[in-house]
CSV table of C-alpha atoms in Angstrom, one decimal:
chain,number,residue,atom,x,y,z
A,110,MET,CA,-10.2,-18.1,-85.1
A,111,PHE,CA,-8.3,-15.4,-83.3
A,112,PHE,CA,-8.5,-11.9,-84.7
A,113,ILE,CA,-5.6,-9.5,-84.7
A,114,PHE,CA,-6.3,-5.9,-85.6
A,115,ILE,CA,-3.2,-3.9,-86.6
A,116,VAL,CA,-3.6,-0.2,-85.7
A,117,GLY,CA,-1.5,2.9,-85.5
A,118,THR,CA,-0.8,6.2,-87.1
A,119,ALA,CA,-0.2,6.7,-90.8
A,120,GLY,CA,3.3,5.5,-91.7
A,121,SER,CA,3.8,3.4,-88.6
A,122,GLY,CA,4.4,0.3,-90.6
A,123,LYS,CA,1.1,-1.6,-90.3
A,124,SER,CA,1.0,-3.2,-93.7
A,125,LEU,CA,4.6,-4.3,-93.5
A,126,LEU,CA,4.0,-5.9,-90.1
A,127,THR,CA,0.9,-7.6,-91.4
A,128,ALA,CA,2.9,-9.1,-94.2
A,129,SER,CA,5.7,-10.2,-91.9
A,130,LEU,CA,3.4,-11.6,-89.3
A,131,GLU,CA,1.6,-13.6,-92.0
A,132,LYS,CA,4.9,-15.0,-93.2
A,133,TRP,CA,6.0,-16.0,-89.7
A,134,LEU,CA,2.7,-17.6,-88.8
A,135,LEU,CA,2.7,-19.6,-92.0
A,136,GLY,CA,6.3,-20.6,-91.4
A,137,SER,CA,5.2,-21.9,-88.0
A,138,GLU,CA,2.5,-23.9,-89.7
A,139,MET,CA,-0.5,-21.9,-88.6
A,140,SER,CA,-3.2,-20.9,-91.0
A,141,VAL,CA,-3.8,-17.3,-91.6
A,142,THR,CA,-6.4,-15.1,-93.3
A,143,VAL,CA,-5.2,-11.6,-94.2
A,144,VAL,CA,-7.8,-9.0,-94.4
A,145,ASN,CA,-7.3,-5.5,-95.7
A,146,ILE,CA,-9.8,-2.9,-94.5
A,147,ASP,CA,-8.1,0.2,-95.8
A,148,PRO,CA,-10.2,1.4,-98.7
A,149,GLY,CA,-7.5,3.8,-99.8
A,150,VAL,CA,-4.4,1.6,-99.8
A,151,GLU,CA,-2.4,1.2,-103.0
A,152,ASP,CA,-0.2,-1.9,-103.5
A,153,PRO,CA,-0.1,-3.4,-100.0
A,154,PRO,CA,3.0,-5.7,-99.4
A,155,TYR,CA,0.8,-8.8,-99.0
A,156,THR,CA,-1.9,-10.6,-101.0
A,157,SER,CA,-5.1,-10.0,-99.1
A,158,ASP,CA,-7.5,-13.0,-98.8
A,159,VAL,CA,-10.3,-10.6,-98.0
A,160,ASP,CA,-10.3,-7.0,-99.2
A,161,ILE,CA,-12.6,-4.1,-98.5
A,162,ARG,CA,-11.7,-2.7,-101.9
A,163,GLU,CA,-13.9,-5.4,-103.4
A,164,TYR,CA,-16.9,-3.7,-101.6
A,165,VAL,CA,-16.1,0.0,-101.9
A,166,ASP,CA,-14.2,1.9,-104.6
A,167,TYR,CA,-12.3,4.7,-102.9
A,168,GLY,CA,-11.4,6.5,-106.2
A,169,GLU,CA,-14.9,6.3,-107.5
A,170,ILE,CA,-16.3,7.7,-104.3
A,171,MET,CA,-13.9,10.5,-104.4
A,172,LYS,CA,-14.9,11.5,-107.9
A,173,GLU,CA,-18.6,10.9,-107.5
A,174,PHE,CA,-19.0,12.9,-104.4
A,175,GLY,CA,-16.3,15.4,-105.2
A,176,LEU,CA,-14.5,14.6,-101.9
A,177,GLY,CA,-10.9,15.1,-100.9
A,178,PRO,CA,-8.8,12.1,-99.7
A,179,ASN,CA,-9.9,12.4,-96.1
A,180,GLY,CA,-13.6,12.8,-97.0
A,181,ALA,CA,-13.4,9.9,-99.4
A,182,LEU,CA,-11.8,7.6,-96.8
A,183,VAL,CA,-14.5,8.4,-94.2
A,184,ALA,CA,-17.3,8.0,-96.8
A,185,SER,CA,-15.7,4.7,-98.0
A,186,LEU,CA,-15.5,3.3,-94.4
A,187,ASP,CA,-19.1,4.4,-93.7
A,188,MET,CA,-20.3,2.6,-96.8
A,189,ALA,CA,-18.2,-0.5,-96.1
A,190,LEU,CA,-19.9,-0.9,-92.8
A,191,ASN,CA,-23.0,-2.1,-94.7
A,192,HIS,CA,-20.8,-4.9,-96.1
A,193,ALA,CA,-19.3,-5.9,-92.8
A,194,PRO,CA,-21.5,-9.1,-92.7
A,195,ASP,CA,-20.2,-10.1,-96.1
A,196,ILE,CA,-16.6,-9.4,-95.2
A,197,ARG,CA,-17.1,-11.5,-92.0
A,198,GLU,CA,-18.7,-14.3,-94.0
A,199,GLU,CA,-15.6,-14.5,-96.2
A,200,ILE,CA,-13.5,-14.7,-93.1
A,201,THR,CA,-15.6,-17.4,-91.3
A,202,ASP,CA,-15.8,-19.4,-94.6
A,203,ALA,CA,-12.0,-19.6,-94.6
A,204,GLY,CA,-12.0,-20.5,-90.9
A,205,ARG,CA,-8.3,-20.2,-90.3
A,206,ASP,CA,-6.3,-20.1,-87.1
A,207,TYR,CA,-5.5,-16.4,-87.3
A,208,VAL,CA,-7.2,-13.4,-88.9
A,209,LEU,CA,-4.9,-10.5,-89.5
A,210,ILE,CA,-6.7,-7.2,-90.1
A,211,ASP,CA,-4.7,-4.4,-91.6
A,212,CYS,CA,-6.6,-1.2,-90.5
A,213,PRO,CA,-6.8,2.1,-92.4
A,214,GLY,CA,-3.6,4.2,-92.6
A,215,GLN,CA,-5.1,7.2,-91.0
A,216,MET,CA,-5.9,6.2,-87.5
A,217,GLU,CA,-7.7,9.5,-86.7
A,218,LEU,CA,-10.2,8.8,-89.4
A,219,PHE,CA,-10.7,5.2,-88.2
A,220,ALA,CA,-10.5,5.3,-84.4
A,221,TYR,CA,-12.1,8.7,-83.9
A,222,ARG,CA,-15.1,8.1,-86.1
A,223,ASN,CA,-17.9,5.8,-85.1
A,224,SER,CA,-17.4,3.6,-88.2
A,225,GLY,CA,-14.0,2.4,-87.1
A,226,PRO,CA,-15.0,0.8,-83.8
A,227,LEU,CA,-18.2,-0.4,-85.4
A,228,MET,CA,-16.3,-2.1,-88.2
A,229,VAL,CA,-14.0,-3.8,-85.7
A,230,SER,CA,-16.8,-5.3,-83.6
A,231,SER,CA,-18.8,-6.3,-86.6
A,232,LEU,CA,-15.9,-8.3,-88.0
A,233,HIS,CA,-14.8,-10.2,-84.9
A,234,GLN,CA,-18.2,-10.5,-83.2
A,235,THR,CA,-17.8,-12.9,-80.3
A,236,ASP,CA,-14.5,-14.4,-81.6
A,237,SER,CA,-11.4,-13.6,-79.5
A,238,ALA,CA,-9.5,-10.6,-80.7
A,239,LEU,CA,-6.7,-8.2,-79.8
A,240,SER,CA,-5.2,-5.1,-81.2
A,241,LEU,CA,-1.5,-4.5,-82.0
A,242,TYR,CA,-0.8,-0.8,-81.6
A,243,LEU,CA,2.3,0.3,-83.5
A,244,LEU,CA,4.6,3.0,-82.1
A,245,ASP,CA,6.8,4.7,-84.7
A,246,SER,CA,10.4,4.1,-83.6
A,247,ASN,CA,11.3,7.6,-84.9
A,248,ILE,CA,9.1,9.2,-82.4
A,249,ALA,CA,9.4,6.7,-79.6
A,250,ARG,CA,13.2,7.1,-79.5
A,251,SER,CA,12.8,10.2,-77.3
A,252,ALA,CA,11.4,9.8,-73.8
A,253,THR,CA,8.5,12.3,-74.3
A,254,GLY,CA,7.8,10.8,-77.8
A,255,TYR,CA,7.7,7.4,-76.2
A,256,ILE,CA,5.2,8.6,-73.5
A,257,SER,CA,3.2,10.5,-76.1
A,258,SER,CA,2.9,7.5,-78.3
A,259,LEU,CA,1.8,5.2,-75.5
A,260,LEU,CA,-0.8,7.8,-74.4
A,261,LEU,CA,-2.2,7.8,-77.9
A,262,GLY,CA,-2.3,4.0,-77.7
A,263,VAL,CA,-4.4,4.2,-74.5
A,264,SER,CA,-6.7,6.6,-76.2
A,265,ILE,CA,-7.1,4.3,-79.2
A,266,ASN,CA,-7.5,1.3,-76.8
A,267,ILE,CA,-10.5,3.0,-75.2
A,268,ARG,CA,-12.1,3.4,-78.6
A,269,PHE,CA,-11.7,-0.2,-79.7
A,270,GLY,CA,-11.9,-1.9,-76.3
A,271,LEU,CA,-9.7,-4.9,-77.2
A,272,PRO,CA,-6.7,-6.3,-75.3
A,273,GLN,CA,-3.9,-4.4,-76.8
A,274,LEU,CA,-0.2,-4.9,-77.3
A,275,SER,CA,2.1,-2.0,-78.0
A,276,VAL,CA,4.6,-2.8,-80.7
A,277,LEU,CA,7.7,-0.8,-81.4
A,278,SER,CA,7.6,-0.8,-85.1
A,279,LYS,CA,10.6,-0.4,-87.5
A,280,SER,CA,13.0,-1.1,-84.6
A,281,ASP,CA,15.8,-1.5,-87.3
A,282,ILE,CA,16.1,2.2,-87.5
A,283,LEU,CA,17.3,2.4,-83.9
A,284,SER,CA,21.0,1.8,-83.0
A,285,PRO,CA,21.7,-1.1,-80.7
A,286,ASP,CA,22.2,1.3,-77.8
A,287,GLU,CA,18.9,3.1,-78.5
A,288,LEU,CA,17.1,-0.2,-78.6
A,289,THR,CA,18.6,-1.2,-75.3
A,290,LYS,CA,17.5,2.1,-73.8
A,291,LEU,CA,13.9,1.7,-75.0
A,292,GLU,CA,13.8,-1.9,-73.7
A,293,LEU,CA,14.9,-0.6,-70.3
A,294,TRP,CA,12.1,2.1,-70.4
A,295,SER,CA,9.7,-0.7,-71.2
A,296,ASP,CA,10.7,-2.9,-68.3
A,297,GLU,CA,11.9,-0.4,-65.7
A,298,PRO,CA,9.7,2.6,-65.8
A,299,TYR,CA,11.8,4.5,-63.3
A,300,THR,CA,14.5,4.8,-66.1
A,301,LEU,CA,11.8,6.3,-68.3
A,302,GLU,CA,11.0,8.8,-65.6
A,303,GLU,CA,14.7,9.7,-65.3
A,304,ALA,CA,14.9,10.2,-69.1
A,305,ILE,CA,11.9,12.5,-69.0
A,306,ASP,CA,13.5,14.5,-66.2
A,307,GLU,CA,16.8,14.8,-68.2
A,308,SER,CA,15.3,15.7,-71.5
A,309,SER,CA,12.3,18.0,-70.8
A,310,THR,CA,11.2,20.9,-68.7
A,311,GLY,CA,8.1,22.8,-67.9
A,312,LEU,CA,4.7,21.7,-69.0
A,313,ILE,CA,6.0,18.9,-71.2
A,314,ARG,CA,7.8,17.3,-68.3
A,315,GLU,CA,4.9,17.7,-66.0
A,316,TYR,CA,2.4,16.1,-68.3
A,317,ALA,CA,4.8,13.4,-69.4
A,318,LYS,CA,5.3,12.4,-65.8
A,319,SER,CA,1.6,12.4,-65.0
A,320,ALA,CA,1.1,10.2,-68.1
A,321,LEU,CA,3.8,7.8,-66.8
A,322,VAL,CA,2.0,7.4,-63.5
A,323,MET,CA,-1.2,6.6,-65.3
A,324,LEU,CA,0.5,4.1,-67.6
A,325,GLU,CA,2.1,2.4,-64.6
A,326,GLN,CA,-1.2,2.2,-62.8
A,327,MET,CA,-2.6,0.4,-65.8
A,328,GLY,CA,-0.3,-2.5,-65.2
A,329,GLY,CA,2.5,-2.9,-67.8
A,330,GLY,CA,1.4,0.2,-69.6
A,331,THR,CA,5.0,1.1,-70.5
A,332,ASN,CA,5.6,-2.3,-72.1
A,333,ILE,CA,6.5,-2.4,-75.7
A,334,THR,CA,7.6,-5.3,-78.0
A,335,PRO,CA,10.2,-4.2,-80.5
A,336,VAL,CA,9.8,-5.6,-84.0
A,337,SER,CA,11.5,-5.1,-87.3
A,338,ALA,CA,9.2,-6.3,-90.1
A,339,LYS,CA,11.9,-5.6,-92.5
A,340,GLN,CA,14.5,-7.8,-90.8
A,341,MET,CA,11.9,-10.2,-89.5
A,342,THR,CA,13.2,-9.8,-85.9
A,343,GLY,CA,11.1,-9.7,-82.8
A,344,ILE,CA,8.2,-11.5,-84.4
A,345,GLU,CA,8.7,-14.6,-82.3
A,346,ASN,CA,8.6,-12.5,-79.1
A,347,LEU,CA,5.5,-10.8,-80.4
A,348,TYR,CA,3.9,-14.1,-81.0
A,349,GLY,CA,4.7,-15.1,-77.4
A,350,GLU,CA,2.9,-12.0,-76.2
A,351,ILE,CA,0.0,-12.7,-78.4
A,352,GLN,CA,-0.2,-16.3,-77.1
A,353,ARG,CA,-0.3,-15.1,-73.5
A,354,ILE,CA,-3.5,-13.1,-74.5
A,355,VAL,CA,-4.9,-16.0,-76.5
A,356,ALA,CA,-4.4,-18.3,-73.5
A,357,GLY,CA,-5.2,-16.0,-70.7
A,358,GLY,CA,-7.8,-13.7,-72.3
A,359,GLU,CA,-8.3,-10.3,-70.7
A,360,ASP,CA,-7.0,-11.5,-67.4
A,361,TYR,CA,-3.5,-11.4,-68.7
A,362,LEU,CA,-3.5,-7.7,-69.2
A,363,THR,CA,-4.6,-6.9,-65.7
A,364,TYR,CA,-2.1,-9.3,-64.2
A,365,GLU,CA,0.8,-7.7,-62.2
B,275,MET,CA,1.9,39.3,-80.5
B,276,PHE,CA,0.1,36.2,-79.1
B,277,PHE,CA,0.2,33.0,-81.1
B,278,ILE,CA,-2.8,30.7,-81.1
B,279,PHE,CA,-2.3,27.3,-82.8
B,280,ILE,CA,-5.5,25.5,-83.7
B,281,VAL,CA,-5.0,21.7,-83.6
B,282,GLY,CA,-7.1,18.6,-83.7
B,283,THR,CA,-8.1,15.6,-85.7
B,284,ALA,CA,-9.2,15.9,-89.4
B,285,GLY,CA,-12.7,17.1,-89.5
B,286,SER,CA,-12.8,18.5,-86.0
B,287,GLY,CA,-13.6,22.0,-87.3
B,288,LYS,CA,-10.2,23.8,-87.1
B,289,SER,CA,-10.6,26.0,-90.2
B,290,LEU,CA,-14.1,27.1,-89.3
B,291,LEU,CA,-13.1,28.0,-85.7
B,292,THR,CA,-10.1,29.9,-87.1
B,293,ALA,CA,-12.5,31.9,-89.3
B,294,SER,CA,-15.0,32.6,-86.5
B,295,LEU,CA,-12.3,33.5,-84.0
B,296,GLU,CA,-10.8,36.0,-86.4
B,297,LYS,CA,-14.3,37.5,-86.9
B,298,TRP,CA,-14.9,37.8,-83.2
B,299,LEU,CA,-11.5,39.3,-82.4
B,300,LEU,CA,-11.8,41.9,-85.2
B,301,GLY,CA,-15.3,42.7,-83.9
B,302,SER,CA,-13.8,43.3,-80.5
B,303,GLU,CA,-11.3,45.7,-82.2
B,304,MET,CA,-8.2,43.6,-81.9
B,305,SER,CA,-5.9,43.0,-84.8
B,306,VAL,CA,-5.4,39.5,-86.2
B,307,THR,CA,-3.0,37.8,-88.6
B,308,VAL,CA,-4.5,34.5,-90.0
B,309,VAL,CA,-1.9,32.0,-91.0
B,310,ASN,CA,-2.7,28.8,-92.9
B,311,ILE,CA,0.0,26.1,-92.5
B,312,ASP,CA,-1.9,23.2,-94.1
B,313,PRO,CA,-0.3,22.6,-97.4
B,314,GLY,CA,-3.2,20.4,-98.6
B,315,VAL,CA,-6.2,22.5,-97.7
B,316,GLU,CA,-8.6,23.6,-100.4
B,317,ASP,CA,-10.8,26.7,-100.1
B,318,PRO,CA,-10.4,27.5,-96.4
B,319,PRO,CA,-13.3,29.5,-95.0
B,320,TYR,CA,-11.1,32.5,-94.3
B,321,THR,CA,-8.7,34.7,-96.3
B,322,SER,CA,-5.3,33.8,-95.0
B,323,ASP,CA,-2.8,36.7,-94.5
B,324,VAL,CA,0.1,34.3,-94.6
B,325,ASP,CA,-0.1,30.9,-96.3
B,326,ILE,CA,2.2,28.0,-96.5
B,327,ARG,CA,0.8,27.3,-100.0
B,328,GLU,CA,2.9,30.2,-101.3
B,329,TYR,CA,6.0,28.3,-100.2
B,330,VAL,CA,5.1,24.7,-101.1
B,331,ASP,CA,2.9,23.3,-103.8
B,332,TYR,CA,1.2,20.2,-102.4
B,333,GLY,CA,-0.2,19.0,-105.8
B,334,GLU,CA,3.1,19.5,-107.5
B,335,ILE,CA,5.0,17.6,-104.9
B,336,MET,CA,2.4,14.7,-105.1
B,337,LYS,CA,3.0,14.5,-108.9
B,338,GLU,CA,6.7,15.1,-108.9
B,339,PHE,CA,7.5,12.5,-106.3
B,340,GLY,CA,4.7,10.1,-107.1
B,341,LEU,CA,3.3,10.3,-103.6
B,342,GLY,CA,-0.1,9.5,-102.2
B,343,PRO,CA,-2.0,12.2,-100.2
B,344,ASN,CA,-0.3,11.4,-96.9
B,345,GLY,CA,3.2,11.1,-98.3
B,346,ALA,CA,2.7,14.4,-100.1
B,347,LEU,CA,1.5,16.1,-97.0
B,348,VAL,CA,4.5,14.9,-95.0
B,349,ALA,CA,6.9,15.9,-97.8
B,350,SER,CA,5.2,19.3,-98.1
B,351,LEU,CA,5.6,20.0,-94.3
B,352,ASP,CA,9.2,18.8,-94.3
B,353,MET,CA,10.0,21.2,-97.2
B,354,ALA,CA,8.0,24.0,-95.7
B,355,LEU,CA,10.2,23.9,-92.6
B,356,ASN,CA,13.0,25.5,-94.7
B,357,HIS,CA,10.7,28.4,-95.2
B,358,ALA,CA,9.7,28.8,-91.6
B,359,PRO,CA,11.9,31.9,-91.2
B,360,ASP,CA,10.2,33.6,-94.1
B,361,ILE,CA,6.7,32.7,-92.9
B,362,ARG,CA,7.6,34.1,-89.5
B,363,GLU,CA,9.0,37.3,-91.1
B,364,GLU,CA,5.6,37.9,-92.8
B,365,ILE,CA,4.0,37.5,-89.4
B,366,THR,CA,6.3,39.8,-87.5
B,367,ASP,CA,6.1,42.4,-90.3
B,368,ALA,CA,2.4,42.5,-89.8
B,369,GLY,CA,2.9,42.7,-86.0
B,370,ARG,CA,-0.7,42.3,-85.0
B,371,ASP,CA,-2.2,41.5,-81.6
B,372,TYR,CA,-3.2,37.9,-82.3
B,373,VAL,CA,-1.7,35.3,-84.7
B,374,LEU,CA,-4.1,32.5,-85.5
B,375,ILE,CA,-2.4,29.5,-87.0
B,376,ASP,CA,-4.7,26.9,-88.7
B,377,CYS,CA,-2.7,23.6,-88.5
B,378,PRO,CA,-2.8,20.7,-91.0
B,379,GLY,CA,-6.0,18.7,-91.1
B,380,GLN,CA,-4.3,15.4,-90.3
B,381,MET,CA,-3.1,15.7,-86.8
B,382,GLU,CA,-1.2,12.4,-86.9
B,383,LEU,CA,0.9,13.6,-89.8
B,384,PHE,CA,1.6,16.9,-88.0
B,385,ALA,CA,1.9,16.2,-84.3
B,386,TYR,CA,3.5,12.8,-84.6
B,387,ARG,CA,6.2,13.7,-87.1
B,388,ASN,CA,9.2,15.9,-86.0
B,389,SER,CA,8.3,18.6,-88.6
B,390,GLY,CA,5.1,19.6,-86.8
B,391,PRO,CA,6.5,20.5,-83.4
B,392,LEU,CA,9.5,22.1,-85.2
B,393,MET,CA,7.3,24.2,-87.4
B,394,VAL,CA,5.3,25.4,-84.3
B,395,SER,CA,8.4,26.4,-82.4
B,396,SER,CA,10.0,28.0,-85.4
B,397,LEU,CA,6.9,30.2,-85.9
B,398,HIS,CA,6.3,31.5,-82.4
B,399,GLN,CA,10.0,31.5,-81.3
B,400,THR,CA,10.0,33.4,-77.9
B,401,ASP,CA,6.6,35.0,-78.4
B,402,SER,CA,3.8,33.8,-76.1
B,403,ALA,CA,1.7,31.0,-77.6
B,404,LEU,CA,-1.0,28.5,-76.7
B,405,SER,CA,-2.7,25.7,-78.5
B,406,LEU,CA,-6.5,25.2,-78.9
B,407,TYR,CA,-7.2,21.5,-79.1
B,408,LEU,CA,-10.5,20.7,-80.7
B,409,LEU,CA,-12.6,17.8,-79.5
B,410,ASP,CA,-15.2,16.6,-82.0
B,411,SER,CA,-18.7,16.8,-80.4
B,412,ASN,CA,-19.7,13.7,-82.2
B,413,ILE,CA,-17.2,11.6,-80.3
B,414,ALA,CA,-17.1,13.6,-77.1
B,415,ARG,CA,-20.9,13.2,-76.6
B,416,SER,CA,-20.2,9.7,-75.0
B,417,ALA,CA,-18.3,9.4,-71.7
B,418,THR,CA,-15.6,7.2,-73.1
B,419,GLY,CA,-15.4,9.3,-76.3
B,420,TYR,CA,-14.9,12.3,-74.1
B,421,ILE,CA,-12.1,10.7,-72.1
B,422,SER,CA,-10.5,9.3,-75.2
B,423,SER,CA,-10.5,12.7,-76.9
B,424,LEU,CA,-9.0,14.4,-73.9
B,425,LEU,CA,-6.3,11.7,-73.7
B,426,LEU,CA,-5.5,12.4,-77.3
B,427,GLY,CA,-5.2,16.0,-76.4
B,428,VAL,CA,-2.7,15.3,-73.6
B,429,SER,CA,-0.7,13.3,-76.0
B,430,ILE,CA,-0.7,16.1,-78.5
B,431,ASN,CA,0.1,18.6,-75.7
B,432,ILE,CA,3.2,16.7,-74.8
B,433,ARG,CA,4.3,17.0,-78.5
B,434,PHE,CA,3.8,20.7,-78.8
B,435,GLY,CA,4.5,21.8,-75.2
B,436,LEU,CA,2.3,24.8,-75.2
B,437,PRO,CA,-0.4,25.8,-72.7
B,438,GLN,CA,-3.4,24.2,-74.2
B,439,LEU,CA,-7.2,24.7,-74.0
B,440,SER,CA,-9.6,21.9,-74.9
B,441,VAL,CA,-12.4,23.3,-77.1
B,442,LEU,CA,-15.6,21.3,-77.7
B,443,SER,CA,-16.0,22.0,-81.3
B,444,LYS,CA,-19.3,22.1,-83.3
B,445,SER,CA,-21.3,22.2,-80.1
B,446,ASP,CA,-24.3,23.1,-82.2
B,447,ILE,CA,-24.8,19.4,-83.1
B,448,LEU,CA,-25.5,18.6,-79.4
B,449,SER,CA,-29.0,18.9,-77.9
B,450,PRO,CA,-29.3,21.3,-75.0
B,451,ASP,CA,-29.4,18.4,-72.6
B,452,GLU,CA,-26.3,16.8,-74.0
B,453,LEU,CA,-24.5,20.1,-73.8
B,454,THR,CA,-25.5,20.5,-70.2
B,455,LYS,CA,-24.3,17.0,-69.5
B,456,LEU,CA,-20.9,17.7,-71.1
B,457,GLU,CA,-20.5,20.9,-69.2
B,458,LEU,CA,-21.1,19.0,-66.0
B,459,TRP,CA,-18.5,16.4,-66.9
B,460,SER,CA,-16.1,19.3,-67.5
B,461,ASP,CA,-16.7,21.0,-64.2
B,462,GLU,CA,-17.6,18.0,-61.9
B,463,PRO,CA,-15.4,15.0,-62.9
B,464,TYR,CA,-17.2,12.7,-60.5
B,465,THR,CA,-20.2,13.0,-62.9
B,466,LEU,CA,-18.0,11.9,-65.7
B,467,GLU,CA,-16.8,8.9,-63.6
B,468,GLU,CA,-20.4,7.9,-63.0
B,469,ALA,CA,-21.2,8.2,-66.7
B,470,ILE,CA,-18.2,5.9,-67.5
B,471,ASP,CA,-19.4,3.4,-65.0
B,472,GLU,CA,-22.9,3.4,-66.5
B,473,SER,CA,-21.9,3.2,-70.1
B,474,SER,CA,-19.0,0.9,-70.2
B,475,THR,CA,-17.6,-2.4,-68.9
B,476,GLY,CA,-14.4,-4.4,-68.8
B,477,LEU,CA,-11.2,-3.0,-70.2
B,478,ILE,CA,-12.7,0.2,-71.6
B,479,ARG,CA,-14.1,1.1,-68.3
B,480,GLU,CA,-10.9,0.3,-66.5
B,481,TYR,CA,-8.7,2.4,-68.8
B,482,ALA,CA,-11.2,5.2,-69.0
B,483,LYS,CA,-11.2,5.5,-65.2
B,484,SER,CA,-7.4,5.4,-65.0
B,485,ALA,CA,-7.3,8.2,-67.7
B,486,LEU,CA,-9.8,10.2,-65.7
B,487,VAL,CA,-7.6,10.0,-62.6
B,488,MET,CA,-4.6,11.2,-64.6
B,489,LEU,CA,-6.6,14.1,-66.1
B,490,GLU,CA,-7.8,15.2,-62.7
B,491,GLN,CA,-4.2,15.1,-61.3
B,492,MET,CA,-3.2,17.4,-64.1
B,493,GLY,CA,-5.4,20.1,-62.7
B,494,GLY,CA,-8.5,21.0,-64.8
B,495,GLY,CA,-7.7,18.3,-67.2
B,496,THR,CA,-11.4,17.5,-67.8
B,497,ASN,CA,-12.2,21.1,-68.6
B,498,ILE,CA,-13.6,21.9,-72.0
B,499,THR,CA,-14.9,25.2,-73.6
B,500,PRO,CA,-17.9,24.5,-75.8
B,501,VAL,CA,-17.9,26.5,-79.0
B,502,SER,CA,-20.1,26.6,-82.1
B,503,ALA,CA,-18.1,28.3,-84.9
B,504,LYS,CA,-21.2,28.1,-87.1
B,505,GLN,CA,-23.5,29.9,-84.6
B,506,MET,CA,-20.7,32.0,-83.2
B,507,THR,CA,-21.6,30.9,-79.6
B,508,GLY,CA,-19.1,30.3,-76.9
B,509,ILE,CA,-16.4,32.4,-78.5
B,510,GLU,CA,-16.5,35.1,-75.8
B,511,ASN,CA,-16.0,32.4,-73.2
B,512,LEU,CA,-13.1,31.0,-75.2
B,513,TYR,CA,-11.6,34.4,-75.4
B,514,GLY,CA,-11.9,34.7,-71.6
B,515,GLU,CA,-10.0,31.4,-71.2
B,516,ILE,CA,-7.4,32.6,-73.7
B,517,GLN,CA,-7.0,35.9,-71.8
B,518,ARG,CA,-6.3,34.0,-68.5
B,519,ILE,CA,-3.4,32.3,-70.2
B,520,VAL,CA,-2.2,35.6,-71.8
B,521,ALA,CA,-2.3,37.3,-68.5
B,522,GLY,CA,-1.1,34.4,-66.3
B,523,GLY,CA,1.2,32.6,-68.6
B,524,GLU,CA,1.9,28.9,-67.9
B,525,ASP,CA,1.2,29.5,-64.2
B,526,TYR,CA,-2.5,29.6,-65.0
B,527,LEU,CA,-2.6,26.0,-66.1
B,528,THR,CA,-1.0,24.6,-63.0
B,529,TYR,CA,-3.2,26.7,-60.7
B,530,GLU,CA,-5.7,24.7,-58.7
């Protein structure tokens, strides 16, 4: 079993990508278990095989403890941690090739609380796993937005500690020229540096350039894989990247 | 007028710090305007002088457009942007020494959407401003949590582009020994590097150390100012740091 955790900010397209990735994997005759671990989601665009909502009732928790939406999400995740072994058991009982885990919509309540990383490790245990970190095309279309999003990705990566791929989500909102530009930034970081110079000044420019140096030092830190879940484009490429990690393990990500 | 934007993840203690900072400034005989720009807040711990809720009704928007809490927050912020000139006018009419702006609880819906940075610049215009970025002591108490939180701060800084101070929020939850340890990490980054080496392995360690190099290159990037809004400790120090920026402008932050 190979675990794929789909993470990113609220609205970055995690659930749609989960659905499209499932569809693609099934179409390529691989078996998939789809797991939803967002207690607060309503009507996800897939049918989950395993669902945290069968273990915690977000709405009930909100009422019972008189919490707002954030407080209820955090409380739900904390409580769900007690059920991690049961959730894992459902996953191992199914025993399929890939396990796609759609993570909570609010990354800051999931990555930056102890319960998020604990849930992730409790679910995959010693099975191989990676994280797909989604960049919102709307923000990544500008050079400083691109850098800022990747930095956020590194910060999240340090929380979860899994090999991580940066996925440019909803790439269909970009024009062909924009997409080409971003692919160039991904492969040739000096073009990203030029874009930062052209489009920013002062502190923003300074910090963005420092961040770029760090990303380059991390080996392929500026790389992104564009995907449009809506149009089902880029998924084959993404699968190729996933396979390199499945085959090479952590080594792949430090290879230059 | 000097604008202070208080930013950070949900639950990091922004509203409490806003209230305590107001209290301290008034106690030191400075005039303060407190502005709430979180459309979804309920019962903030201060009396706002200017409030976004007088311009947009979060609950109404949620009902009218059938949105969830996140969608309603984003829609409210987008709509509030139209009222930024009016909100600014209330602030300039008051014309006080300091303007404290309590930003929306969910940083990812505020910093990583275009409306957040737009709102920030629309409010302060050409008046001097800085951002206080709050680190959650609960996460920052571990070396990798500390690094991860600071990285998130740089990412947010690139979005808002203001001189930024990192504030260790709710420091009262730390033991005296822990607090001393974090103050050492702040002032002597090699101790933070040692702590990363001791407490992590593999990818996490590698990325955390790359991030530390970047933070050091940014000049004082590991610096944090511990504050307990609850116990009203550290606020005088924080004011000192704020003053250095007020006096020196952006130059201060690039000084080594």
